[in-house]
GROMACS .gro file of C-alpha atoms in nm:
model
  107
    1MET     CA    1  -8.671   0.558 -14.709
    2ASN     CA    2  -8.405   0.334 -14.922
    3LYS     CA    3  -8.147   0.494 -14.641
    4ILE     CA    4  -7.977   0.651 -14.982
    5GLY     CA    5  -8.080   1.051 -14.867
    6ASN     CA    6  -7.833   1.180 -15.144
    7GLU     CA    7  -8.100   1.465 -15.199
    8TYR     CA    8  -8.195   1.544 -14.841
    9VAL     CA    9  -8.121   1.950 -14.774
   10GLY     CA   10  -8.268   1.955 -14.416
   11ASP     CA   11  -8.169   2.102 -14.115
   12ILE     CA   12  -8.054   1.829 -13.945
   13SER     CA   13  -7.673   1.876 -13.765
   14LYS     CA   14  -7.657   1.653 -13.487
   15THR     CA   15  -7.589   1.258 -13.574
   16GLN     CA   16  -7.822   0.974 -13.440
   17HIS     CA   17  -7.540   0.961 -13.096
   18GLY     CA   18  -7.585   1.372 -13.043
   19PHE     CA   19  -7.272   1.430 -13.217
   20THR     CA   20  -7.254   1.866 -13.343
   21CYS     CA   21  -7.132   1.795 -13.778
   22GLN     CA   22  -6.878   1.943 -13.887
   23LYS     CA   23  -6.899   2.153 -14.099
   24TRP     CA   24  -6.855   1.999 -14.493
   25LYS     CA   25  -6.592   2.343 -14.610
   26LYS     CA   26  -6.402   2.292 -14.344
   27GLN     CA   27  -6.075   2.034 -14.295
   28TRP     CA   28  -6.042   2.030 -13.910
   29LEU     CA   29  -6.107   1.800 -13.721
   30TYR     CA   30  -6.128   1.556 -14.054
   31ALA     CA   31  -5.990   1.651 -14.372
   32HIS     CA   32  -6.188   1.481 -14.676
   33ASN     CA   33  -6.224   1.468 -15.027
   34PHE     CA   34  -6.597   1.640 -15.017
   35ASN     CA   35  -6.530   1.983 -15.146
   36GLN     CA   36  -6.720   2.001 -15.454
   37ASN     CA   37  -7.040   2.143 -15.489
   38ASP     CA   38  -7.170   1.936 -15.707
   39SER     CA   39  -7.100   1.646 -15.436
   40PHE     CA   40  -7.427   1.778 -15.239
   41PRO     CA   41  -7.799   1.851 -15.330
   42ASP     CA   42  -7.734   2.251 -15.195
   43LEU     CA   43  -7.622   2.514 -15.441
   44THR     CA   44  -7.283   2.519 -15.294
   45VAL     CA   45  -7.063   2.309 -15.066
   46THR     CA   46  -7.132   2.617 -14.798
   47ASP     CA   47  -7.486   2.649 -14.836
   48ALA     CA   48  -7.428   2.226 -14.726
   49GLY     CA   49  -7.304   2.425 -14.381
   50ASN     CA   50  -7.283   2.112 -14.110
   51LYS     CA   51  -7.573   1.977 -14.217
   52CYS     CA   52  -7.583   1.616 -14.233
   53ARG     CA   53  -7.593   1.478 -14.597
   54ASN     CA   54  -7.479   1.211 -14.845
   55PRO     CA   55  -7.266   1.297 -15.074
   56ASP     CA   56  -7.111   0.954 -15.117
   57GLU     CA   57  -7.406   0.768 -15.177
   58ASP     CA   58  -7.395   0.566 -14.812
   59PRO     CA   59  -7.632   0.268 -14.802
   60ASN     CA   60  -7.665   0.334 -14.494
   61GLY     CA   61  -7.845   0.751 -14.508
   62PRO     CA   62  -7.732   1.065 -14.418
   63TRP     CA   63  -7.404   1.114 -14.226
   64CYS     CA   64  -7.116   1.376 -14.149
   65PHE     CA   65  -6.806   1.425 -13.991
   66THR     CA   66  -6.828   1.485 -13.657
   67THR     CA   67  -6.682   1.803 -13.384
   68SER     CA   68  -6.591   1.526 -13.145
   69TRP     CA   69  -6.236   1.334 -13.166
   70ASP     CA   70  -6.381   1.052 -13.017
   71LYS     CA   71  -6.575   0.981 -13.341
   72GLU     CA   72  -6.493   1.088 -13.688
   73ILE     CA   73  -6.788   1.054 -13.858
   74ASP     CA   74  -7.167   0.905 -13.793
   75TYR     CA   75  -7.516   0.910 -13.889
   76CYS     CA   76  -7.808   1.097 -13.875
   77ASN     CA   77  -8.157   1.011 -13.843
   78VAL     CA   78  -8.400   1.190 -14.111
   79PRO     CA   79  -8.738   1.057 -14.081
   80GLN     CA   80  -8.874   0.939 -14.402
   81CYS     CA   81  -9.158   1.102 -14.587
   82ASP     CA   82  -9.557   0.952 -14.473
   83SER     CA   83  -9.847   1.090 -14.652
   84LYS     CA   84  -9.884   1.363 -14.409
   85HIS     CA   85  -9.486   1.508 -14.524
   86GLU     CA   86  -9.601   1.843 -14.487
   87TYR     CA   87  -9.421   2.069 -14.194
   88LYS     CA   88  -9.102   1.797 -14.154
   89VAL     CA   89  -8.805   1.726 -14.352
   90CYS     CA   90  -8.805   1.430 -14.530
   91VAL     CA   91  -8.648   1.175 -14.800
   92THR     CA   92  -8.860   0.974 -15.020
   93LEU     CA   93  -8.887   0.635 -15.110
   94SER     CA   94  -8.815   0.746 -15.524
   95ARG     CA   95  -8.533   0.941 -15.391
   96SER     CA   96  -8.657   1.249 -15.604
   97THR     CA   97  -8.856   1.420 -15.373
   98VAL     CA   98  -8.748   1.634 -15.122
   99TYR     CA   99  -9.006   1.839 -14.905
  100HIS     CA  100  -8.956   2.135 -14.762
  101ARG     CA  101  -9.006   2.208 -14.363
  102SER     CA  102  -9.304   2.376 -14.246
  103LEU     CA  103  -9.420   2.439 -14.703
  104GLY     CA  104  -9.495   2.069 -14.733
  105ILE     CA  105  -9.410   2.150 -15.121
  106PRO     CA  106  -9.167   1.916 -15.342
  107ARG     CA  107  -8.804   2.089 -15.372
   0.00000   0.00000   0.00000
C-alpha cells in the first residue's frame, strides 16, 4: 500500500490505538476544516460518517479525529489489497481502486 488511502471508503471507524472516530460533520470534540463534500471520496461529509478517511492526503494514510480528550487525531490500520482482495475493503498501490467488502468489485 502506498499509505495514501485518499480514496478509501471502507467502514473502519476505530484507530490503530482503539479510539473511536469523531463524525466528520461534527465540530466537537475537535473543530476542523474538513467540512466540504469534495474532501472525501464519499458522496457527502455525512456519508463519511465517523469512518477513517484521508481528506488531506496525509502520507501516513487514513486517519480521523477521535472522540477522546486524550488524543486529537490517530491513524487507522487499513489493509493493503492483494491478489485475493475480495471480501475485504482495502487500498491499492495505485490509489485508483477501492474494493467493496464482500463484493470484490472495483468501485
